[in-house]
């Protein structure tokens, strides 16, 4: 816990000063109070949440370190508000790939214990 607190303190100290919400009205939803008094704000809120934000065309792969390994997202945009392709790589894929080598020479009943050792979540693998 102490180490976690030190990491949080470092993040807060290195955070640049200034606004944390983007000022671009095309990306940021209007304030709640504004929506109750302005019809334009209400329309903008509705369009932003129903149509979404138009992402520029291109492709990206972004990965973060999750508690069980690398979690990655590959996203391809054609310029519309819906992704052309979205592929999610969950950490369980790498764990399941090692199951073959880990279970060689063992009995079939041992596979359950091996899967339990790997801590595989089948909901993230079965897509």
Coordinates of C-alpha atoms in Angstrom, one line a residue, residues 69-124:
X69 CA -0.5 -9.6 -18.8
X70 CA -0.7 -7.4 -21.9
X71 CA -4.1 -6.2 -22.9
X72 CA -4.1 -4.8 -26.4
X73 CA -6.6 -3.1 -28.8
X74 CA -6.1 -2.9 -32.5
X75 CA -8.5 -0.3 -34.0
X76 CA -9.0 0.6 -37.7
X77 CA -11.0 3.7 -38.6
X78 CA -12.5 4.6 -42.0
X79 CA -13.3 8.2 -40.9
X80 CA -16.8 7.4 -39.6
X81 CA -18.1 7.3 -36.0
X82 CA -18.0 3.5 -36.0
X83 CA -14.8 1.5 -36.1
X84 CA -14.1 -0.4 -39.4
X85 CA -12.3 -3.1 -37.3
X86 CA -11.7 -3.5 -33.6
X87 CA -9.7 -6.5 -32.4
X88 CA -9.1 -7.0 -28.7
X89 CA -6.2 -9.2 -27.4
X90 CA -6.8 -10.3 -23.9
X91 CA -4.0 -11.6 -21.6
X92 CA -5.6 -15.0 -21.5
X93 CA -4.7 -15.8 -25.1
X94 CA -1.0 -16.1 -24.3
X95 CA -1.8 -18.2 -21.2
X96 CA -4.0 -20.6 -23.1
X97 CA -1.3 -20.9 -25.9
X98 CA 1.1 -22.3 -23.2
X99 CA -1.5 -24.9 -22.1
X100 CA -0.3 -27.5 -24.8
X101 CA 3.3 -27.4 -23.5
X102 CA 2.4 -27.3 -19.9
X103 CA 0.0 -30.3 -20.1
X104 CA 2.4 -32.7 -22.1
X105 CA 3.2 -35.8 -20.1
X106 CA 0.4 -35.2 -17.6
X107 CA -2.9 -37.0 -17.3
X108 CA -6.1 -35.5 -18.6
X109 CA -7.4 -34.9 -15.0
X110 CA -4.3 -32.7 -14.4
X111 CA -5.4 -30.2 -17.1
X112 CA -8.1 -28.8 -14.8
X113 CA -5.4 -28.0 -12.2
X114 CA -3.1 -26.5 -14.9
X115 CA -5.9 -24.2 -16.1
X116 CA -6.5 -23.2 -12.5
X117 CA -2.8 -22.4 -12.1
X118 CA -2.9 -20.2 -15.2
X119 CA -6.0 -18.4 -13.9
X120 CA -7.6 -18.3 -17.3
X121 CA -10.9 -16.4 -17.7
X122 CA -12.7 -18.2 -20.5
X123 CA -15.1 -15.2 -21.0
X124 CA -12.2 -13.2 -22.4

